[in-house]
Amino acid sequence: METKVTIVKDFTKGKVDDKLFSSFIEQLGRAVYTGIYEPGHPSADEQGFRKDVIELVKDLRVGLVRYPGGNFLSGYNWKDGIGPRESRPVRLDRAWHTIETNSIGIDDFVDWAKKAGTEVMAAVNMGTGTPQDAADLVEYCNFPGGTAWSDLRIKNGHKEPHNIKYWCVGNEMDGPWQICHLDASDYGKKARETIKLMKWTDENIQTVVCGSASSALPTYPEWDRIVLEHTYDVADFISIHRYFENQGDDDDFLASFYDMDQFIKTSCATCDYVKALTRSKKTMMLSFDEWNIWYQSQQEPHPWVQAPRILEDHYSLLDALAFGGMAITLLNHADRVKVACLAQLVNVIAPIFTEPGKGSYKQAIYFPFRDVSLFGRGTVLAPIVKTENKVTKAYGEVPAVIFSSVYIEEKDEITVFALNTSKNQSSETQIDLSSFGKTEMIYRSELCGSDLSAKNSLENPDAVKTVEIPAIQSDNSIYAATLKAASWNVLRFKVKK
Ligand code: AHR
């Protein structure tokens, strides 16, 4: 098939926020226990954090890490996770049917985040939790000292405030599966009063209210409208979540980007409706704080145990391609999606996988995430694309090849991300960068292979990985690239002086 993409320097979409490449660690399964924290492991540091995992996280340049949940959050008392470890209570985590030792809490996680070169995006419990609990946590974390909660933090070894800036006000409160789920109006009122108390404790924080946990829920987008009508003036972001699963039709699955695109557009329209309704001058930004591939239908019940092996999806090359499509969609909405958290980071539906007492490795989805995180910072330029359409059962006609392009002005570099979703046709692609004057291609890589079911493992960690391939020359900044069937591509260019 033939494809043409024209990238025009002045045709800008929006600036990419560093928080677009964020992630999520929930106190769930083995994300924390034997994921980031495993005292006694050969690579563990003095706090019990696995240094091999820290290195892999650092390589991803993750902006924020959302913590501690997730569904876990709605039954969690943050006070259980502070102070001497031996005095912390062991509790039932009713969200995930798990025994929670509370060996890791907010202070420990902030320490870990610093070591991993990232920052914490904290979350307050809107299920069993009260506005007072939420404000107390902000005080504990961010107040310098001289009050009961801030002095307790100091006593617990953290003299300096954590200064956590971003706060999620609950998690998926629209989901009937959530502990103490609320209807939109009740949540909206509770969130509003909670944010007031939190911001009266620290005026520098920014808050995220719960939008829809999925576009598939019947309450979407009415939930978002009602919540925003209660919170538009006090909230800084509204969250949305979306997971995709291959239901057996690869073409539908590879077109997940289309579903995500529609979801973002509708969410923006809902925000803008409430903006008009409330006569606000503020444009609400989106925090897409859970997104990924998740084989949710394959979950099995398990007994009450500590750190069970749950949600441990092993990703294939095909999963990584569908994931790349989602990453392209997020980039192309960089004007409104300011935070996006790959859910999650270690072991639980994650790009990084560990074995207790043994090594760690990169799952297939690690590669497209690293590509966009390393090279997708700058200004998104809206590409003009002419390509064939593919007919899918789920979404009708969708483009077969999709693109995102990012311009880094300071370096005069352009990166083009391209996904060819066709499983049997390569794309003879013309990339027109002539609006930039003279350019040269400085890097090109692809993620593809004959076996779309290939997966990495501890024994075979390189079965799926990005491969650098020779760059293409051009005298006139129009490049002819063959994008292989079912391939994720990164093409980087420099403007010549
Ligand atoms: O990320 C796994 C779970 O997915 C989270 O706990 C929840 O917020 C969502 O339903």
Coordinates of C-alpha atoms and ligand atoms in Angstrom, one line a residue:
M1 CA 0.0 0.0 0.0
E2 CA 1.1 3.6 -0.5
T3 CA 1.0 6.2 2.2
K4 CA 2.0 9.8 2.3
V5 CA 2.6 11.9 5.4
T6 CA 3.3 15.6 5.3
I7 CA 4.7 17.3 8.4
V8 CA 4.5 21.1 8.4
K9 CA 6.6 23.0 10.9
D10 CA 3.9 25.6 11.7
F11 CA 1.0 23.1 11.9
T12 CA 1.3 22.6 15.7
K13 CA -1.0 20.7 17.9
G14 CA 0.3 21.3 21.4
K15 CA 3.3 21.0 23.7
V16 CA 4.0 17.7 25.2
D17 CA 3.9 17.7 29.0
D18 CA 6.6 15.7 30.7
K19 CA 3.8 14.1 32.7
L20 CA 2.5 12.4 29.5
F21 CA 5.0 9.7 30.1
S22 CA 4.0 8.8 33.7
S23 CA 3.1 5.4 35.2
F24 CA 1.4 3.7 38.1
I25 CA 2.3 1.4 40.9
E26 CA -0.6 0.0 43.0
Q27 CA -0.3 -1.8 46.2
L28 CA -1.5 -4.9 44.3
G29 CA -0.1 -8.3 43.5
R30 CA 3.6 -8.2 43.1
A31 CA 4.0 -4.6 41.9
V32 CA 5.4 -3.5 45.2
Y33 CA 6.3 -6.8 47.0
T34 CA 9.0 -8.6 45.0
G35 CA 8.5 -6.0 42.3
I36 CA 10.2 -2.8 43.5
Y37 CA 10.7 -4.0 47.0
E38 CA 12.4 -7.3 47.9
P39 CA 14.7 -7.2 51.0
G40 CA 17.3 -9.9 50.7
H41 CA 17.3 -9.9 46.9
P42 CA 20.9 -9.8 45.5
S43 CA 20.3 -6.4 44.0
A44 CA 18.4 -4.9 47.0
D45 CA 19.7 -1.6 48.4
E46 CA 19.7 -0.7 52.2
Q47 CA 16.0 0.0 52.1
G48 CA 15.2 -3.3 50.3
F49 CA 14.5 -1.7 46.9
R50 CA 15.6 -3.7 43.9
K51 CA 18.3 -1.7 42.1
D52 CA 17.9 -3.7 38.9
V53 CA 14.2 -2.5 38.7
I54 CA 15.2 1.1 39.6
E55 CA 17.6 1.0 36.6
L56 CA 14.9 -0.2 34.2
V57 CA 12.5 2.5 35.5
K58 CA 15.1 5.2 35.1
D59 CA 15.6 4.1 31.4
L60 CA 11.9 4.9 30.8
R61 CA 12.2 8.5 32.1
V62 CA 8.9 8.2 33.9
G63 CA 7.4 11.6 34.8
L64 CA 5.2 10.7 37.7
V65 CA 4.2 7.5 39.4
R66 CA 0.7 7.3 40.7
Y67 CA 0.4 5.5 44.0
P68 CA -1.0 3.6 46.0
G69 CA -4.0 2.8 43.8
G70 CA -6.2 1.8 42.0
N71 CA -9.0 -0.1 43.5
F72 CA -6.8 -0.7 46.6
L73 CA -7.0 3.0 47.4
S74 CA -10.7 3.0 48.2
G75 CA -10.3 0.8 51.3
Y76 CA -6.8 2.1 52.3
N77 CA -5.9 3.9 55.5
W78 CA -2.7 5.8 54.8
K79 CA -1.8 5.9 58.5
D80 CA -1.3 2.1 58.4
G81 CA 1.8 2.6 56.1
I82 CA 3.8 5.0 58.2
G83 CA 6.2 4.7 61.2
P84 CA 8.3 1.7 62.3
R85 CA 7.6 -1.3 60.1
E86 CA 7.3 -3.7 62.9
S87 CA 4.3 -1.7 64.3
R88 CA 2.4 -1.4 61.1
P89 CA -0.8 -3.5 61.0
V90 CA -1.4 -6.4 58.7
R91 CA -4.8 -5.8 57.0
L92 CA -7.2 -7.4 54.5
D93 CA -7.1 -5.6 51.2
R94 CA -10.7 -6.3 50.2
A95 CA -10.3 -4.8 46.7
W96 CA -7.9 -7.5 45.6
H97 CA -8.5 -10.3 48.2
T98 CA -5.0 -9.9 49.5
I99 CA -3.2 -9.8 52.8
E100 CA -1.5 -6.4 53.0
T101 CA 1.5 -6.1 55.4
N102 CA 1.9 -2.4 54.9
S103 CA 5.7 -2.8 54.7
I104 CA 5.6 0.0 52.2
G105 CA 3.7 3.2 52.7
I106 CA 3.9 6.8 51.5
D107 CA 7.3 7.7 53.1
D108 CA 9.0 4.6 51.6
F109 CA 7.4 5.2 48.2
V110 CA 8.6 8.8 48.1
D111 CA 12.1 7.5 48.8
W112 CA 11.8 4.9 46.1
A113 CA 10.6 7.5 43.6
K114 CA 13.6 9.7 44.2
K115 CA 15.9 6.8 43.6
A116 CA 14.1 6.0 40.4
G117 CA 14.4 9.6 39.1
T118 CA 10.6 10.2 39.2
E119 CA 8.0 11.9 41.4
V120 CA 4.9 10.6 43.2
M121 CA 1.4 11.4 42.1
A122 CA -0.5 10.6 45.3
A123 CA -4.1 9.6 45.8
V124 CA -6.6 10.0 48.5
N125 CA -9.3 7.5 49.5
M126 CA -12.8 8.6 48.5
G127 CA -14.3 5.2 49.3
T128 CA -14.0 4.5 53.0
G129 CA -11.9 7.7 53.5
T130 CA -13.1 11.1 54.6
P131 CA -12.2 14.7 53.6
Q132 CA -10.4 14.9 56.9
D133 CA -8.2 11.9 56.2
A134 CA -7.3 13.4 52.8
A135 CA -6.4 16.8 54.3
D136 CA -4.4 15.1 57.0
L137 CA -2.4 13.2 54.4
V138 CA -1.6 16.4 52.6
E139 CA -0.5 17.9 55.9
Y140 CA 1.6 14.9 56.7
C141 CA 3.3 15.0 53.4
N142 CA 3.6 18.7 52.5
F143 CA 3.4 20.8 55.7
P144 CA 6.9 21.9 56.7
G145 CA 6.6 21.2 60.5
G146 CA 5.2 22.3 63.8
T147 CA 1.8 20.5 63.6
A148 CA 0.9 17.0 64.8
W149 CA 0.9 15.4 61.3
S150 CA 4.0 17.2 59.9
D151 CA 5.9 16.5 63.1
L152 CA 5.1 12.9 62.8
R153 CA 6.6 12.8 59.3
I154 CA 9.7 14.4 60.7
K155 CA 9.8 11.9 63.6
N156 CA 9.4 9.1 60.9
G157 CA 12.7 10.2 59.3
H158 CA 11.6 12.8 56.7
K159 CA 12.6 16.3 57.9
E160 CA 11.9 17.9 54.6
P161 CA 8.3 17.9 53.3
H162 CA 7.6 15.6 50.4
N163 CA 6.0 18.5 48.5
I164 CA 3.8 16.2 46.4
K165 CA 2.1 18.3 43.8
Y166 CA -0.4 16.1 42.0
W167 CA -3.2 14.4 43.9
C168 CA -5.9 12.0 42.6
V169 CA -9.2 12.5 44.5
G170 CA -10.3 8.9 44.6
N171 CA -10.1 6.1 42.0
E172 CA -12.8 5.0 39.6
M173 CA -15.6 6.0 41.8
D174 CA -18.0 5.4 38.9
G175 CA -17.3 1.7 39.0
P176 CA -19.7 -0.6 40.9
W177 CA -16.7 -2.7 41.7
Q178 CA -15.2 0.1 43.8
I179 CA -15.2 -0.1 47.6
C180 CA -18.0 2.4 48.6
H181 CA -18.8 3.3 45.0
L182 CA -20.8 6.5 44.8
D183 CA -23.2 8.0 42.2
A184 CA -21.9 11.0 40.2
S185 CA -23.6 13.6 42.3
D186 CA -22.5 12.2 45.6
Y187 CA -19.0 11.8 44.5
G188 CA -18.9 15.3 42.9
K189 CA -20.0 16.8 46.2
K190 CA -17.6 14.8 48.3
A191 CA -14.7 15.5 45.9
R192 CA -15.4 19.2 46.0
E193 CA -15.4 19.4 49.8
T194 CA -12.3 17.2 49.9
I195 CA -10.4 19.4 47.4
K196 CA -11.3 22.5 49.4
L197 CA -9.7 21.0 52.5
M198 CA -6.7 19.7 50.7
K199 CA -6.0 23.0 49.0
W200 CA -6.6 24.9 52.2
T201 CA -3.8 22.8 53.6
D202 CA -1.4 23.3 50.7
E203 CA -2.4 25.8 48.0
N204 CA 0.3 24.6 45.6
I205 CA -1.2 21.2 44.9
Q206 CA -3.2 20.2 41.8
T207 CA -6.0 17.8 41.9
V208 CA -7.5 15.2 39.6
V209 CA -11.2 14.3 39.9
C210 CA -12.5 10.9 38.8
G211 CA -14.0 10.8 35.4
S212 CA -15.0 7.6 33.7
A213 CA -13.2 4.3 34.4
S214 CA -14.0 3.3 30.8
S215 CA -15.9 4.6 27.8
A216 CA -17.7 1.2 27.9
L217 CA -19.5 2.0 31.1
P218 CA -23.2 3.0 30.7
T219 CA -22.7 6.1 32.9
Y220 CA -20.2 7.5 30.5
P221 CA -20.1 10.5 29.7
E222 CA -23.0 11.6 31.9
W223 CA -20.8 10.8 35.0
D224 CA -18.1 13.2 33.8
R225 CA -20.6 16.0 33.2
I226 CA -22.2 15.7 36.6
V227 CA -18.8 15.4 38.5
L228 CA -17.5 18.4 36.6
E229 CA -20.6 20.5 37.3
H230 CA -19.7 20.0 41.0
T231 CA -16.0 20.5 40.7
Y232 CA -15.1 22.5 37.7
D233 CA -13.7 25.5 39.6
V234 CA -11.7 23.5 42.2
A235 CA -10.3 20.6 40.1
D236 CA -7.3 20.9 37.8
F237 CA -7.8 17.7 35.8
I238 CA -10.4 15.0 35.1
S239 CA -9.1 11.4 34.9
I240 CA -10.1 8.8 32.3
H241 CA -9.1 5.2 32.2
R242 CA -9.1 2.6 29.3
Y243 CA -7.7 -0.9 28.9
F244 CA -7.9 -3.0 25.8
E245 CA -7.8 -6.7 25.3
N246 CA -7.5 -8.8 22.2
Q247 CA -10.9 -10.5 21.9
G248 CA -9.8 -12.7 19.1
D249 CA -9.9 -10.3 16.1
D250 CA -6.4 -8.9 15.6
D251 CA -7.6 -6.1 13.3
D252 CA -10.1 -4.8 15.9
F253 CA -7.4 -5.0 18.5
L254 CA -4.8 -3.1 16.4
A255 CA -7.4 -0.4 15.9
S256 CA -7.7 0.2 19.7
F257 CA -6.1 3.6 19.0
Y258 CA -9.3 4.6 17.3
D259 CA -11.4 3.8 20.3
M260 CA -9.0 5.7 22.5
D261 CA -9.1 8.7 20.2
Q262 CA -12.9 8.8 20.3
F263 CA -12.9 8.5 24.1
I264 CA -10.5 11.5 24.4
K265 CA -12.5 13.6 22.0
T266 CA -15.8 12.9 23.8
S267 CA -14.2 13.6 27.2
C268 CA -12.8 17.0 25.9
A269 CA -16.3 17.8 24.5
T270 CA -17.9 17.0 27.9
C271 CA -15.3 19.2 29.7
D272 CA -16.0 22.0 27.2
Y273 CA -19.7 21.7 27.7
V274 CA -19.3 22.2 31.4
K275 CA -16.9 25.1 30.8
A276 CA -19.6 26.8 28.8
L277 CA -22.3 26.0 31.4
T278 CA -20.3 27.4 34.3
R279 CA -19.0 30.4 32.3
S280 CA -15.5 29.4 33.2
K281 CA -12.4 30.7 31.5
K282 CA -10.4 27.6 32.5
T283 CA -10.0 24.7 30.0
M284 CA -10.1 21.4 31.9
M285 CA -7.1 19.1 31.1
L286 CA -7.3 15.3 31.0
S287 CA -5.3 13.0 33.2
F288 CA -5.4 9.6 31.3
D289 CA -4.1 8.0 34.4
E290 CA -4.6 4.3 33.5
W291 CA -4.0 3.0 30.0
N292 CA -2.7 -0.2 28.7
I293 CA -3.5 -3.7 27.3
W294 CA -5.0 -5.9 30.0
Y295 CA -6.3 -9.4 29.6
Q296 CA -8.9 -8.8 32.3
S297 CA -11.2 -11.7 31.2
Q298 CA -8.4 -14.1 32.1
Q299 CA -8.3 -13.3 35.8
E300 CA -8.7 -16.2 38.2
P301 CA -10.0 -16.2 41.8
H302 CA -7.3 -16.7 44.4
P303 CA -7.1 -17.4 48.2
W304 CA -6.2 -14.8 50.8
V305 CA -2.4 -14.5 50.5
Q306 CA 0.3 -11.8 50.5
A307 CA 1.5 -10.5 47.1
P308 CA -0.4 -13.0 44.9
R309 CA 0.6 -13.4 41.2
I310 CA -2.3 -11.5 39.8
L311 CA -2.7 -9.4 36.7
E312 CA 0.7 -10.7 35.5
D313 CA 0.0 -10.4 31.8
H314 CA 2.9 -11.5 29.5
Y315 CA 2.8 -9.2 26.5
S316 CA 3.4 -10.3 22.9
L317 CA 4.7 -8.4 19.9
L318 CA 1.1 -7.9 18.8
D319 CA 0.2 -6.4 22.1
A320 CA 3.2 -4.0 21.8
L321 CA 1.9 -2.9 18.4
A322 CA -1.6 -2.2 19.7
F323 CA 0.1 -0.4 22.6
G324 CA 2.1 1.7 20.2
G325 CA -1.1 2.9 18.5
M326 CA -2.4 4.0 21.9
A327 CA 0.8 5.9 22.5
I328 CA 0.5 7.7 19.1
T329 CA -3.1 8.7 20.1
L330 CA -2.0 10.1 23.4
L331 CA 0.7 12.2 21.7
N332 CA -1.7 13.5 19.1
H333 CA -3.9 14.8 21.9
A334 CA -1.0 16.5 23.8
D335 CA -2.9 19.8 23.8
R336 CA -5.5 18.3 26.2
V337 CA -4.0 15.2 27.7
K338 CA -1.4 16.5 30.1
V339 CA -1.0 13.5 32.3
A340 CA -1.0 9.9 31.2
C341 CA -0.1 6.9 33.4
L342 CA 0.9 3.6 31.8
A343 CA -0.9 1.2 34.2
Q344 CA 1.1 -0.3 35.6
L345 CA 5.0 -0.3 35.9
V346 CA 6.2 -3.6 37.5
N347 CA 4.8 -7.1 37.3
V348 CA 1.1 -6.1 37.3
I349 CA 0.1 -5.4 33.7
A350 CA 3.6 -4.0 33.3
P351 CA 6.5 -3.2 31.0
I352 CA 9.0 -4.5 33.6
F353 CA 8.8 -8.1 35.0
T354 CA 10.7 -9.6 37.9
E355 CA 11.1 -13.0 39.5
P356 CA 11.7 -13.2 43.3
G357 CA 15.3 -13.9 44.0
K358 CA 16.1 -13.8 40.3
G359 CA 16.4 -11.3 37.5
S360 CA 14.2 -8.8 35.7
Y361 CA 13.4 -8.2 32.1
K362 CA 11.7 -5.9 29.6
Q363 CA 8.3 -6.9 28.3
A364 CA 7.4 -6.2 24.7
I365 CA 5.4 -3.0 25.6
Y366 CA 8.5 -1.6 27.2
F367 CA 9.9 -0.7 23.8
P368 CA 7.2 1.6 22.3
F369 CA 6.8 3.3 25.7
R370 CA 10.5 4.0 25.9
D371 CA 10.5 5.3 22.3
V372 CA 7.8 7.8 23.0
S373 CA 9.2 8.8 26.4
L374 CA 12.7 9.4 25.1
F375 CA 11.9 10.9 21.7
G376 CA 8.3 12.3 22.1
R377 CA 9.1 15.4 24.0
G378 CA 8.7 18.8 22.3
T379 CA 5.8 20.1 20.2
V380 CA 3.4 17.8 18.5
L381 CA 2.9 18.7 14.9
A382 CA -0.3 17.6 13.3
P383 CA 0.6 15.2 10.4
I384 CA -1.4 15.3 7.2
V385 CA -1.8 11.7 6.3
K386 CA -3.0 10.0 3.1
T387 CA -3.3 6.2 3.6
E388 CA -5.5 3.3 2.9
N389 CA -8.4 2.6 5.2
K390 CA -8.9 -0.8 6.8
V391 CA -12.4 -2.1 7.6
T392 CA -12.7 -3.4 11.1
K393 CA -15.7 -5.1 12.7
A394 CA -15.6 -3.0 15.9
Y395 CA -15.0 0.4 14.4
G396 CA -15.7 0.3 10.7
E397 CA -13.1 2.1 8.5
V398 CA -9.9 3.2 10.3
P399 CA -6.6 4.3 8.8
A400 CA -4.2 1.4 8.2
V401 CA -1.1 3.5 9.0
I402 CA -1.0 6.1 11.8
F403 CA 1.5 8.7 12.7
S404 CA 2.6 11.2 15.3
S405 CA 5.3 13.7 14.9
V406 CA 7.2 15.8 17.5
Y407 CA 9.5 18.7 16.9
I408 CA 12.1 19.6 19.5
E409 CA 12.8 23.3 18.7
E410 CA 16.0 23.6 20.9
K411 CA 17.7 20.8 19.0
D412 CA 15.9 21.3 15.6
E413 CA 15.0 17.6 15.6
I414 CA 11.8 16.0 14.4
T415 CA 10.7 12.5 15.4
V416 CA 8.1 10.6 13.5
F417 CA 6.3 7.6 15.1
A418 CA 4.5 5.3 12.7
L419 CA 2.4 2.2 13.2
N420 CA 1.5 0.0 10.2
T421 CA -1.5 -2.0 11.5
S422 CA -1.8 -4.1 8.3
K423 CA -0.7 -7.7 9.1
N424 CA 0.1 -8.5 5.5
Q425 CA 0.9 -5.3 3.6
S426 CA 4.0 -3.2 4.0
S427 CA 3.5 0.5 3.4
E428 CA 5.6 2.4 0.9
T429 CA 5.6 5.7 2.8
Q430 CA 6.6 9.1 1.6
I431 CA 7.5 11.4 4.5
D432 CA 7.6 15.0 3.4
L433 CA 9.6 17.3 5.7
S434 CA 10.3 20.0 3.1
S435 CA 8.7 22.7 5.2
F436 CA 11.8 22.4 7.4
G437 CA 14.3 23.1 4.6
K438 CA 17.2 20.8 4.4
T439 CA 17.1 17.8 6.8
E440 CA 18.8 14.5 7.4
M441 CA 17.6 11.3 9.0
I442 CA 19.7 10.6 12.1
Y443 CA 18.1 7.5 13.5
R444 CA 15.6 4.8 12.4
S445 CA 14.3 1.8 14.4
E446 CA 11.6 -0.7 14.0
L447 CA 9.7 -3.2 16.2
C448 CA 8.3 -6.1 14.1
G449 CA 8.8 -9.8 13.4
S450 CA 7.3 -12.8 11.7
D451 CA 5.9 -14.2 14.9
L452 CA 3.3 -11.7 16.4
S453 CA 2.9 -14.0 19.4
A454 CA 6.5 -13.7 20.4
K455 CA 7.1 -12.7 24.1
N456 CA 10.1 -11.9 26.2
S457 CA 10.9 -14.0 29.3
L458 CA 13.7 -14.3 31.9
E459 CA 15.2 -17.1 29.8
N460 CA 14.7 -15.3 26.4
P461 CA 14.7 -11.5 27.2
D462 CA 15.4 -10.4 23.6
A463 CA 12.7 -12.2 21.7
V464 CA 10.9 -8.9 21.1
K465 CA 12.9 -5.7 20.9
T466 CA 13.4 -2.5 19.0
V467 CA 16.1 -2.8 16.3
E468 CA 18.0 0.1 14.8
I469 CA 18.1 0.0 11.0
P470 CA 19.9 2.0 8.4
A471 CA 18.8 5.6 7.9
I472 CA 17.5 6.8 4.6
Q473 CA 19.1 9.6 2.5
S474 CA 17.2 12.4 0.8
D475 CA 18.4 15.6 -1.0
N476 CA 15.0 17.4 -0.7
S477 CA 13.7 16.3 2.7
I478 CA 11.2 13.9 1.1
Y479 CA 12.0 10.4 2.4
A480 CA 10.8 7.1 1.0
A481 CA 10.5 4.5 3.8
T482 CA 9.1 1.0 3.7
L483 CA 7.1 0.4 6.8
K484 CA 6.9 -3.3 7.2
A485 CA 3.6 -5.1 7.7
A486 CA 2.6 -5.0 11.4
S487 CA 5.4 -2.7 12.5
W488 CA 6.1 0.1 15.0
N489 CA 8.6 2.6 13.6
V490 CA 10.6 5.5 14.9
L491 CA 12.3 7.9 12.4
R492 CA 14.3 10.8 13.6
F493 CA 15.5 13.8 11.6
K494 CA 17.7 16.8 12.2
V495 CA 17.3 20.1 10.4
K496 CA 20.5 21.1 8.6
K497 CA 21.9 24.6 9.2
Ligands
AHR1 O1 -4.8 -1.2 37.1 C1 -5.6 -2.3 37.6 C2 -6.9 -1.7 38.1 O2 -7.6 -1.2 37.0 C3 -6.9 -0.6 39.1 O3 -6.8 -1.0 40.4 C4 -8.2 0.1 38.8 O4 -8.2 1.5 39.0 C5 -8.6 -0.3 37.4 O5 -9.8 -0.8 37.3

